[in-house]
XYZ file of C-alpha atoms in Angstrom:
582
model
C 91.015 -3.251 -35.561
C 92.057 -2.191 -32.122
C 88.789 0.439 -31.867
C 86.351 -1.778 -33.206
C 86.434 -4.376 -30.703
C 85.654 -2.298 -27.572
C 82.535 -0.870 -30.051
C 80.726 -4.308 -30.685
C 81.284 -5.058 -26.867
C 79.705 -1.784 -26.029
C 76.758 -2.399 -28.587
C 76.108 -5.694 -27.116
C 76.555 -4.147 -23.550
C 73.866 -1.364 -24.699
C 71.318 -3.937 -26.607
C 71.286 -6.714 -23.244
C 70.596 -3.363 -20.846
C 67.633 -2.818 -23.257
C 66.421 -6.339 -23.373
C 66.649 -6.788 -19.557
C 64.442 -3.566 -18.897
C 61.944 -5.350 -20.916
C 62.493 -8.989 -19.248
C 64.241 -8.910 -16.009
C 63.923 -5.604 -15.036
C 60.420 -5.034 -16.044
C 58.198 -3.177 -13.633
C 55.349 -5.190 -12.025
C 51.988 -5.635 -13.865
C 50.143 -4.195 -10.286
C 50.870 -2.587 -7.175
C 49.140 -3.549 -3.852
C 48.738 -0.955 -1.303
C 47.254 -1.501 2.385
C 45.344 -0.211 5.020
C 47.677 -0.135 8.243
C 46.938 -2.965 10.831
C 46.130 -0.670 13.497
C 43.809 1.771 12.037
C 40.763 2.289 13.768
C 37.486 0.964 13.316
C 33.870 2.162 13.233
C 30.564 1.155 11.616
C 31.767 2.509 8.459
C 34.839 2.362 6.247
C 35.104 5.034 3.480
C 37.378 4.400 0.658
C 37.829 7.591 -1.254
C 38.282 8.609 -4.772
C 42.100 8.816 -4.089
C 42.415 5.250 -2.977
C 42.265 4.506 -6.782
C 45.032 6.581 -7.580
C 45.902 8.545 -10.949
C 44.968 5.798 -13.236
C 41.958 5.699 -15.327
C 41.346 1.590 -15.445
C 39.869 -0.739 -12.993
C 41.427 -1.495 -9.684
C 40.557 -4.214 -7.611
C 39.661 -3.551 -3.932
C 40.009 -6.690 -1.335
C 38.635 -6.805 1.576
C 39.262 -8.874 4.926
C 36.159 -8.632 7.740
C 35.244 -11.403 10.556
C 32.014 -11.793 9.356
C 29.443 -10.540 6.644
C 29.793 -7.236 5.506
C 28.485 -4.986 2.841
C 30.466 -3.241 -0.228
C 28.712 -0.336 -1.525
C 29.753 1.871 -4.419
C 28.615 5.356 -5.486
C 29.089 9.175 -6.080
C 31.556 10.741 -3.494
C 28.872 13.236 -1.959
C 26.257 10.613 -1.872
C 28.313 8.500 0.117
C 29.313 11.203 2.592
C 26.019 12.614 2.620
C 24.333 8.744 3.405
C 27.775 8.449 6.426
C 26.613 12.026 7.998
C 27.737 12.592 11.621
C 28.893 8.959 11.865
C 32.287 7.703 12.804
C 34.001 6.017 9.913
C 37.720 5.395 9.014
C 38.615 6.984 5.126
C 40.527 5.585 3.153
C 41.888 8.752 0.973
C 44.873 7.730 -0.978
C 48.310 5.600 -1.813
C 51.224 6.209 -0.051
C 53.398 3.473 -1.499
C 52.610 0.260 -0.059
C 50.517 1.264 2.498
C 46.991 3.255 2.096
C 46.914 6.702 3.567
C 43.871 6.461 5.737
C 42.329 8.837 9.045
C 39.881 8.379 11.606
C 36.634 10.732 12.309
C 35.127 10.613 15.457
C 30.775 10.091 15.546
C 27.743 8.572 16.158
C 28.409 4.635 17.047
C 26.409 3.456 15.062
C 24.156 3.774 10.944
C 21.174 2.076 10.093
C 22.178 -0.965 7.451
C 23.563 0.412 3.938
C 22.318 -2.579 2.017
C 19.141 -2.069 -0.367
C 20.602 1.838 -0.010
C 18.900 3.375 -3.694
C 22.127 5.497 -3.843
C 24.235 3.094 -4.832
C 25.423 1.956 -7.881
C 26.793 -1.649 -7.558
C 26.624 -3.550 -4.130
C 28.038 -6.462 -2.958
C 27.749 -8.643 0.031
C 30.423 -10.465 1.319
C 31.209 -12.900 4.387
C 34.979 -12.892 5.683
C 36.575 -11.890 2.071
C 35.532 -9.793 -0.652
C 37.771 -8.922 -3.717
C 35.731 -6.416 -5.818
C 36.587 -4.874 -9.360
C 36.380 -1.210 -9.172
C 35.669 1.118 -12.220
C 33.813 3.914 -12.819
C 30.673 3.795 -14.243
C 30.710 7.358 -15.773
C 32.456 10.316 -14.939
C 32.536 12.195 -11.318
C 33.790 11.138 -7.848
C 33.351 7.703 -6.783
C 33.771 6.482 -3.528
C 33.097 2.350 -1.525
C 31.319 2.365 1.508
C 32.009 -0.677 3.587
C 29.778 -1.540 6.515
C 28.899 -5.139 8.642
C 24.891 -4.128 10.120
C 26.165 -0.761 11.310
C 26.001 -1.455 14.542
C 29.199 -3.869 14.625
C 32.382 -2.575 13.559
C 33.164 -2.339 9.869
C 35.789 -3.966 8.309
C 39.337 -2.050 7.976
C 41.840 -4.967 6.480
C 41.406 -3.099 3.372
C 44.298 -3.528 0.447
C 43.834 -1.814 -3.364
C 45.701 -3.078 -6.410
C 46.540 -0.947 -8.993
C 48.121 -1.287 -12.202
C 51.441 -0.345 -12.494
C 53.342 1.968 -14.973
C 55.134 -0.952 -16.968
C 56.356 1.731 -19.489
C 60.385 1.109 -20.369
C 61.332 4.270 -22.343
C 64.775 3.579 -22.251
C 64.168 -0.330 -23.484
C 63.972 0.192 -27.449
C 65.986 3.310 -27.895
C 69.186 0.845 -25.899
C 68.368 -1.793 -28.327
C 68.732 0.291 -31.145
C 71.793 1.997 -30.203
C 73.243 -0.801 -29.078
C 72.713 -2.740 -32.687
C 73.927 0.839 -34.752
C 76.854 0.371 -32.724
C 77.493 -3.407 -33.408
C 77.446 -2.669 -36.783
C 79.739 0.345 -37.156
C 81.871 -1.677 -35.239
C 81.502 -4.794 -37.715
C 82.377 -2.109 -40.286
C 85.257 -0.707 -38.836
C 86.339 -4.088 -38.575
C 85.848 -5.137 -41.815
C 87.459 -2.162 -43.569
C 91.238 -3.111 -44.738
C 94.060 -1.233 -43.056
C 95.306 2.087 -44.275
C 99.129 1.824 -45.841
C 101.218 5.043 -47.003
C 102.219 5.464 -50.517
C 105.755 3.869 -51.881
C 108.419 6.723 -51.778
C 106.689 9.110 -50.096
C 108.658 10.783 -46.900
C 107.630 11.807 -44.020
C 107.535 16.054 -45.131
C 106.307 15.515 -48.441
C 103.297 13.666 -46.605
C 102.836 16.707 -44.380
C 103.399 19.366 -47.095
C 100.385 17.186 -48.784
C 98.368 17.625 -45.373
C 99.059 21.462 -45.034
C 97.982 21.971 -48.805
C 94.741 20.193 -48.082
C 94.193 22.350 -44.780
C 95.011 25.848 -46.950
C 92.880 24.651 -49.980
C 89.712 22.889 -47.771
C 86.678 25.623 -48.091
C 85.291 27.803 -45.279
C 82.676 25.584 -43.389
C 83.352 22.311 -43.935
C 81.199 20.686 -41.072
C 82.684 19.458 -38.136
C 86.314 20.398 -38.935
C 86.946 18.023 -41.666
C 89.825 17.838 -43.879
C 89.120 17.795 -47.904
C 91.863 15.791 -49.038
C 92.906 15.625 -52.849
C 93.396 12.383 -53.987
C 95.368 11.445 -57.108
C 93.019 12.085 -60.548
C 91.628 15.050 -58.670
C 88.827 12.857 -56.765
C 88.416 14.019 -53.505
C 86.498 13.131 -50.175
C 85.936 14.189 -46.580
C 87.763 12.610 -43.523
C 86.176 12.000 -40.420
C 87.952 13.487 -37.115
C 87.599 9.863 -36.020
C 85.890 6.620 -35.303
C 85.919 7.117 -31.598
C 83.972 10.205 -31.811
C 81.752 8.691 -34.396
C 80.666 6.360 -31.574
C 80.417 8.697 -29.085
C 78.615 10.374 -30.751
C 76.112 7.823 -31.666
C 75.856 6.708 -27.725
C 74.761 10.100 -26.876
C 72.988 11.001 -29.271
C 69.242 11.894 -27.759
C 67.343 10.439 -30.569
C 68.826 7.114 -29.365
C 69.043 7.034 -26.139
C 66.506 9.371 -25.346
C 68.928 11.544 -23.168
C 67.022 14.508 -25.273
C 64.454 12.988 -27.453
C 62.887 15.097 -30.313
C 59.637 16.487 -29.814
C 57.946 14.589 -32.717
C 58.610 11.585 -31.104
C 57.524 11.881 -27.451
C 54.616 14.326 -27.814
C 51.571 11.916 -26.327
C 48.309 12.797 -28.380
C 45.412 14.418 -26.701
C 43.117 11.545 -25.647
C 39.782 11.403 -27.624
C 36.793 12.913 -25.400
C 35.075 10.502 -23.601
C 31.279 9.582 -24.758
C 30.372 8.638 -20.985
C 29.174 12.028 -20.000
C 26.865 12.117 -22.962
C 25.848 8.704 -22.988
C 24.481 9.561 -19.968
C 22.839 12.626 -20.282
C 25.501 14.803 -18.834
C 26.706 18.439 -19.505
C 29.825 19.029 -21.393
C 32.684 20.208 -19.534
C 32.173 24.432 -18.961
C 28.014 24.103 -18.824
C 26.627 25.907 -16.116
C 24.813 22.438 -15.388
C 25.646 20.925 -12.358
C 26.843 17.817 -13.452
C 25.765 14.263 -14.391
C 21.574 12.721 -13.329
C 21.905 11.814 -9.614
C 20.453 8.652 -10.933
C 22.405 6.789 -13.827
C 19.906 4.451 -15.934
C 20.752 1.016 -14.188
C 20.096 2.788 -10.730
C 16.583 4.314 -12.219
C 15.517 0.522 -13.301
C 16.097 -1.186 -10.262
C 14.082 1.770 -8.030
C 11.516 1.419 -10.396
C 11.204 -3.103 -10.224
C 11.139 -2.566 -6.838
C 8.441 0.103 -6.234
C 6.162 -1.931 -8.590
C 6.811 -5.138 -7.092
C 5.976 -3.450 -3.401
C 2.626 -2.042 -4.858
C 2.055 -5.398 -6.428
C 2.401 -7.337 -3.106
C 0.174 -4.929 -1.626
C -2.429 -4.730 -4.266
C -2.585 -8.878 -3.990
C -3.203 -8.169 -0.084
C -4.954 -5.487 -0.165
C -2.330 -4.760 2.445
C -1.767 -1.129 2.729
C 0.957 -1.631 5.227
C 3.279 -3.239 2.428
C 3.486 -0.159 1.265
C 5.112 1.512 3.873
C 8.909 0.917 2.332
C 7.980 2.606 -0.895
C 4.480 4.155 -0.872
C 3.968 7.639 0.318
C 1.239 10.984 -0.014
C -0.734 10.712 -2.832
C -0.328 7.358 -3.641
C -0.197 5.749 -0.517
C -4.048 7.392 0.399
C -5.549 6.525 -2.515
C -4.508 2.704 -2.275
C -5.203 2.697 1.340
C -9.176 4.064 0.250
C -8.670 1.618 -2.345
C -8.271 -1.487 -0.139
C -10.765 -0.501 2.704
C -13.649 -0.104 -0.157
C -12.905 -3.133 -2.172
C -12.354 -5.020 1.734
C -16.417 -3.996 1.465
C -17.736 -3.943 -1.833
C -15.839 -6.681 -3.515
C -17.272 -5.106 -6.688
C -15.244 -2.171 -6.774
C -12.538 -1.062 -9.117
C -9.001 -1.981 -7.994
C -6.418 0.623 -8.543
C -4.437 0.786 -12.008
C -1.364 -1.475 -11.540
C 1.867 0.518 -11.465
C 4.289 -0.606 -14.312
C 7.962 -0.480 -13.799
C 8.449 -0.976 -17.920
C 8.702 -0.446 -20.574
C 10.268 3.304 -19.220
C 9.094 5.691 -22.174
C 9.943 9.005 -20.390
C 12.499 10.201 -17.462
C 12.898 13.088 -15.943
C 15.890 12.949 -13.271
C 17.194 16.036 -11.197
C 21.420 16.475 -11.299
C 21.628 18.703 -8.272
C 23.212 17.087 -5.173
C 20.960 17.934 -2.569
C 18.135 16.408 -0.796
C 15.138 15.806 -1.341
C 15.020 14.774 -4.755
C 12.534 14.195 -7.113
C 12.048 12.066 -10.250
C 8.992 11.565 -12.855
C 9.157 8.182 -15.005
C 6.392 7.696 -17.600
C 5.846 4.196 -17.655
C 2.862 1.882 -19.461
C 2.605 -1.928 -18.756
C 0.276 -4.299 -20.156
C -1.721 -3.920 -17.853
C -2.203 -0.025 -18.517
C -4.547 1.228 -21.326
C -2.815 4.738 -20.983
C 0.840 5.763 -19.773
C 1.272 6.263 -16.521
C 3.160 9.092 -14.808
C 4.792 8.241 -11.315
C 6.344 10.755 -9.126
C 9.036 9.276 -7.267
C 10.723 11.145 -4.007
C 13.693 10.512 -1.910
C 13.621 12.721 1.558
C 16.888 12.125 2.889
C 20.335 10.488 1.787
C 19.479 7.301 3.982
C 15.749 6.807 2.610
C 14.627 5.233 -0.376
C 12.679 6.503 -3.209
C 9.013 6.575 -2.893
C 6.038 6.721 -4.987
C 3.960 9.953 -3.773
C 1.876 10.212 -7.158
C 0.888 7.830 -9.652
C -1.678 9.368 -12.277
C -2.933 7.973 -15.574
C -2.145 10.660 -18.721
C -6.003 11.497 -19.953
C -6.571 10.614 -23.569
C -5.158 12.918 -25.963
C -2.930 14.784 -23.640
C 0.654 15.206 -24.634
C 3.765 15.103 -21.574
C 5.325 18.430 -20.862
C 9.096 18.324 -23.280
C 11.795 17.651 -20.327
C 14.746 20.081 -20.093
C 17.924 19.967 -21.135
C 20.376 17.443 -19.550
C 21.396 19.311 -16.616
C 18.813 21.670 -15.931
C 16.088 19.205 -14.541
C 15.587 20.450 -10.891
C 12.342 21.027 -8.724
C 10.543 24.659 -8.745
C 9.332 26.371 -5.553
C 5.918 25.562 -4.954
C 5.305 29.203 -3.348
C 7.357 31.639 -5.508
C 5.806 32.254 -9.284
C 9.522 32.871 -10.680
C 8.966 32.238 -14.384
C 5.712 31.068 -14.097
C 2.657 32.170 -15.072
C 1.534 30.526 -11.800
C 3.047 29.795 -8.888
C 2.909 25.674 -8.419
C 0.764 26.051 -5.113
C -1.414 28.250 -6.290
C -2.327 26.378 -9.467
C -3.344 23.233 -7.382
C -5.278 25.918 -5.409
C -7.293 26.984 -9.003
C -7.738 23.537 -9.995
C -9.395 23.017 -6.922
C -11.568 26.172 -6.635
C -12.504 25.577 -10.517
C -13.831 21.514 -9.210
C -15.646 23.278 -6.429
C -17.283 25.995 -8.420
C -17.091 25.240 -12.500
C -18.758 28.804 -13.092
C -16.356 30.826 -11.013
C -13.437 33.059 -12.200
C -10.940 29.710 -12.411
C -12.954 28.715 -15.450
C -11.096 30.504 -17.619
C -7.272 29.351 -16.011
C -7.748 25.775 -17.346
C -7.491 24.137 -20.936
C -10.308 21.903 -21.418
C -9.757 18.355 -20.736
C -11.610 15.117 -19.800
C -10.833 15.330 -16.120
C -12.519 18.574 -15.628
C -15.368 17.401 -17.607
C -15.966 13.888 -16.154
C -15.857 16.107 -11.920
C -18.512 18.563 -12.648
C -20.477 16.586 -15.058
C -21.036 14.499 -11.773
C -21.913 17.012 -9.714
C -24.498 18.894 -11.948
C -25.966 14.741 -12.372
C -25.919 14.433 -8.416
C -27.483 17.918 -8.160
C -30.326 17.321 -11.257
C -31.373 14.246 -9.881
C -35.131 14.528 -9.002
C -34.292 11.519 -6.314
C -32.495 14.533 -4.752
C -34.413 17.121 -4.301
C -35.054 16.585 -0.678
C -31.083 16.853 0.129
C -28.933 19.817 0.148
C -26.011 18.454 -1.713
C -22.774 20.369 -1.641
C -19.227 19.575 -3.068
C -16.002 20.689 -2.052
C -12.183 20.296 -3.616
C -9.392 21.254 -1.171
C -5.267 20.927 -1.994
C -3.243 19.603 -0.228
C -0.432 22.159 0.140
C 1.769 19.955 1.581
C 2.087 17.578 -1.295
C 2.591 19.603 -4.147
C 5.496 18.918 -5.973
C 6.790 20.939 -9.459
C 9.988 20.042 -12.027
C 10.681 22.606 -14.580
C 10.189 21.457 -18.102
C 12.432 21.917 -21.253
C 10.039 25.058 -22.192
C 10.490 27.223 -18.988
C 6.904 26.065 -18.072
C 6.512 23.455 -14.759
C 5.333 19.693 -14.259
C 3.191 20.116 -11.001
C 1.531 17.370 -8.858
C -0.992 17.972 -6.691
C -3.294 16.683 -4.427
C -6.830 17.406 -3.858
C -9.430 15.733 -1.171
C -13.073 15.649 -2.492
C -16.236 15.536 -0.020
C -18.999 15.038 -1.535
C -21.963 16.184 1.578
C -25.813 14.891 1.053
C -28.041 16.363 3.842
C -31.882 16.067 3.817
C -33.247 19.457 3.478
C -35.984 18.971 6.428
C -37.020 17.437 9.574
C -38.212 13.730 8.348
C -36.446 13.443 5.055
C -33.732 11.184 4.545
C -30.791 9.852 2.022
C -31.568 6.851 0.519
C -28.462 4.875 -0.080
C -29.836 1.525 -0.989
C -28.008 0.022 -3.724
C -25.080 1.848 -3.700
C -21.215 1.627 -2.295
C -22.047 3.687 0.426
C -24.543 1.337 2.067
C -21.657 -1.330 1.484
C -18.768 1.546 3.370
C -21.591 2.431 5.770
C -24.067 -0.593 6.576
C -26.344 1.523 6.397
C -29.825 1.717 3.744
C -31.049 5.153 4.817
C -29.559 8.289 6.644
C -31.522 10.477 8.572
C -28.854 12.872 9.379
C -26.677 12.870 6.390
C -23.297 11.152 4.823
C -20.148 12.747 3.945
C -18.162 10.398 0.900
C -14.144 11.462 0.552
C -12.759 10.918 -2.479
C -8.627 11.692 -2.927
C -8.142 13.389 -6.483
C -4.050 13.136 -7.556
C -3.488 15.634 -10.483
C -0.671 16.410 -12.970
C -1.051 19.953 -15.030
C 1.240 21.987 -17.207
C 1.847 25.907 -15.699
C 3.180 27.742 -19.083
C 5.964 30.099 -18.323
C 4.895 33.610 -17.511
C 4.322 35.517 -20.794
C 2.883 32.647 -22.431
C -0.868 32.718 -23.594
C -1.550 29.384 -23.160
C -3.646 28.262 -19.710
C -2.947 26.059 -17.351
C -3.326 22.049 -18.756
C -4.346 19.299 -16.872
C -2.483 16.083 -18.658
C -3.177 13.165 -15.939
C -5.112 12.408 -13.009
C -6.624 9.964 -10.687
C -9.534 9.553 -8.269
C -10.605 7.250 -5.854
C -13.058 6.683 -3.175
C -11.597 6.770 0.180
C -14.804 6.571 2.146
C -18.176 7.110 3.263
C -19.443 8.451 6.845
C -22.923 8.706 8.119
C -23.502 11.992 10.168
């Protein structure tokens, strides 16, 4: 009676020190850490990786500025790569309530971040921002916050995170606290103990002493085996006090030394993110994810269409300035200054942003990088390959080559996920060719169909529709009093090559095409009534001569070295760029 009291006070002691970790103890749902009020500015503010601290879920970033300002979010290395030699304050971890943040010392001022192709999400914001951070797919990720980048950026920077709300002690309390209530009930509820009539004081201790000399070798935890009358027998307890001790400190309670079976956290299921989005598994020798995830890839494509489009509705080559360069940007330059003429002419094949039926994106982090999309709109009879370059970390993707795939072609199988890269245009390698030097064959074989090169190339449409030209130009009896002469030259400096899945290399080149007419003696003349060129030139007749420049963008297939198949040309495009009396 005495010891059972104490025991329901201590259960009921144990069971409210349970229930108020889980009520008003509990931990915090978040944390909010901030940047200190005196850190130093400059045009940029860098919030690293470590700013989100060891949890895997979303944080929420807030942001105070004076004026409008621009979040950015992507990889870690792009974002350092895009700040440079800059100065910018990071932002590189918690340290309890305040953000652990430093200072590098730069260049004053970064062109604007906003439109940036390397980022991922961006938002604009004008005196407050609060943004949800979370990680599109595995890797580093890093916020880049910037007002024009010439003004300072902002630095009133604070990161909520949520909080371990975990109460370990909570259930195991409230369980041990109601085992205890209830052996005390018990022990409460048991009658009292009385000795046997007539029985004195030694004959109850010669009955003890038997039991110790008769109780068997190992009786757990000292017991006695007492003999009760009619031979039954039973096993006493050493007491209720250590009963209940025992029970409060028992690990499997209390959690003082909790069994293995209990606490041992599973192994988290792998994530699907990395190949989801095309990504190596962890221990490839790739070097990691695409440098461009698919929601990045859509919107570079939309808006490289929608420049050409505003450009091909002017006829305005200098729209396409922000996303037009090399190959593509002289052909629709020719393009515009012919059809500016001869309103007859063909405009240039509308570039299609969707539907996206092929990518091929690099995963190495260095610059400049190149991407193929295969693409076919409506307004395309045939898929259209577009070669799509970004120079430097602070420059957007452009569109250097945009070729049509020639009927019955098939597109080159594109590596394995982490293996797409770019191949030297000088260096063979693997290659049965080396990229330059293929462009250079292609262009030797236009120039002279009968020469060596002949044998190099596959057959294929382009080929055939260039010299069956010619040999028409040439046959023509309203020729015969020009010398007529055609030359193909590359354009070494705008070759590009990505390796495919077979070993073999995707390469672009870029040929220009004069096509000479020059009468073959003193008197005779070129007769260009009729045609385009009198439209370029003005002219009817040359005495002297013309000269017509064509641009010729090209796609082939190089086989690895090894292989016996030849070289394959699989797209191409030509235009007229213009036409110049001598």
């Amino acid at each position: 009676m005495k010891t059972a009291v104490p025991i329901i006070v201590a259960g009921l002691l144990l069971m409210l020190l349970g229930i108020g970790q889980r009520t008003v103890w509990a931990p915090a749902e978040t944390v909010t850490a901030g940047v200190a009020q005196d850190a130093q500015a400059g045009p940029v503010t860098v919030i690293e990786p470590g700013a989100r601290g060891a949890g895997d879920g979303p944080v929420e970033v807030t942001v105070e500025a004076d004026g409008p300002f621009t979040l950015a979010v992507g990889r870690a290395s792009d974002v350092e790569a895009w700040v440079g030699d800059a100065a910018h304050l990071s932002v590189t971890g918690l340290g309890g309530q305040t953000l652990d943040s430093g200072f590098s010392e730069g260049e004053d001022s970064v062109p604007d971040p906003s439109g940036s192709d390397l980022w991922i999400a961006e938002e604009s914001g004008d005196g407050s921002l609060t943004y949800r951070w979370t990680e599109p797919t595995e890797g580093d990720w890093s916020i880049l916050l910037a007002a024009d980048g010439e003004a300072p950026a902002p630095t009133q920077v604070s990161v909520t995170t949520p909080n371990d709300q975990s109460t370990p002690f909570a259930l195991p309390l409230i369980i041990g606290g109601a085992l205890v209530i209830v052996l005390g009930v018990a022990l409460l509820l048991l009658p009292p103990r009385r000795p046997g009539n007539g029985h004195r004081p030694d004959a109850v201790e010669g009955t003890r002493a038997y039991a110790r000399r008769q109780a068997p070798a190992g009786t757990p935890g000292g017991a006695s085996r007492i003999t009760a009358p009619g031979g039954a027998s039973r096993i006493a307890a050493p007491g209720a006090v250590l009963l209940v001790a025992g029970l409060v400190g028992s690990g499997s309670l209390l959690g003082v030394a909790p069994s293995t079976a209990a606490t041992t956290t599973p192994s988290p299921a792998p994530s699907s993110t990395a190949a989801a989005n095309g990504a190596p598994s962890a221990g490839s020798e790739a070097s990691g994810p695409p440098v461009v995830l698919d929601i990045q890839l859509d919107r570079i494509l939309r808006a490289v269409a929608s420049t050409v489009a505003d450009a091909d509705a002017a006829s305005d080559a200098t729209l396409l300035a922000p996303r037009a360069d090399g190959a593509a940007l002289d052909l629709r330059t020719g393009a515009y200054a012919v059809r500016a003429k001869d309103t007859d002419a063909a405009a240039p094949a509308p570039v299609a942003a969707s539907p996206l039926l092929l990518d091929m994106v690099p995963t190495g982090t260095g610059w400049p990088r190149t991407i193929v999309a295969l693409t076919q709109g409506e307004d395309n009879p045939v898929p259209q390959a577009l070669l799509l370059v970004q120079e430097t970390p602070r420059e957007n993707y452009r569109l250097t080559s945009a070729v049509q795939m020639l009927p019955g072609s098939t597109f080159p199988s594109p590596p394995a996920p982490g293996a797409t890269g770019t191949v030297p245009v000088d260096d063979p390698g693997t290659l049965a060719s080396a990229p330059q030097a293929s462009v250079a064959s292609i262009a030797d074989f236009l120039t002279k169909p009968s020469g060596p090169e002949a044998e190099t190339f596959e057959e294929n449409s382009f080929a055939e529709a260039i010299t069956g030209f010619q040999d028409g130009v040439v046959a023509d009896p309203g020729n015969k009093a020009a010398t007529i002469t055609f030359t193909h030259a590359a354009q070494e400096d705008q070759t590009q090559a990505l390796m495919t899945g077979d070993g073999g290399a995707m390469v672009f080149g870029y040929l220009t095409h004069t096509y000479s007419s020059v009468p073959k003696a003193s008197g005779d003349t070129i007769d260009l009534k009729g045609t385009v060129y009198q439209a370029l030139t003005g002219k009817a007749v040359s005495e002297k001569g013309i000269d017509v420049n064509y641009g010729e963008a090209v796609m082939m297939y190089v086989p690895p070295a090894g292989s016996e198949d030849k070289i394959r040309v699989i797209g191409a495009a030509q235009q007229l760029l213009s036409a110049t009396l001598r």
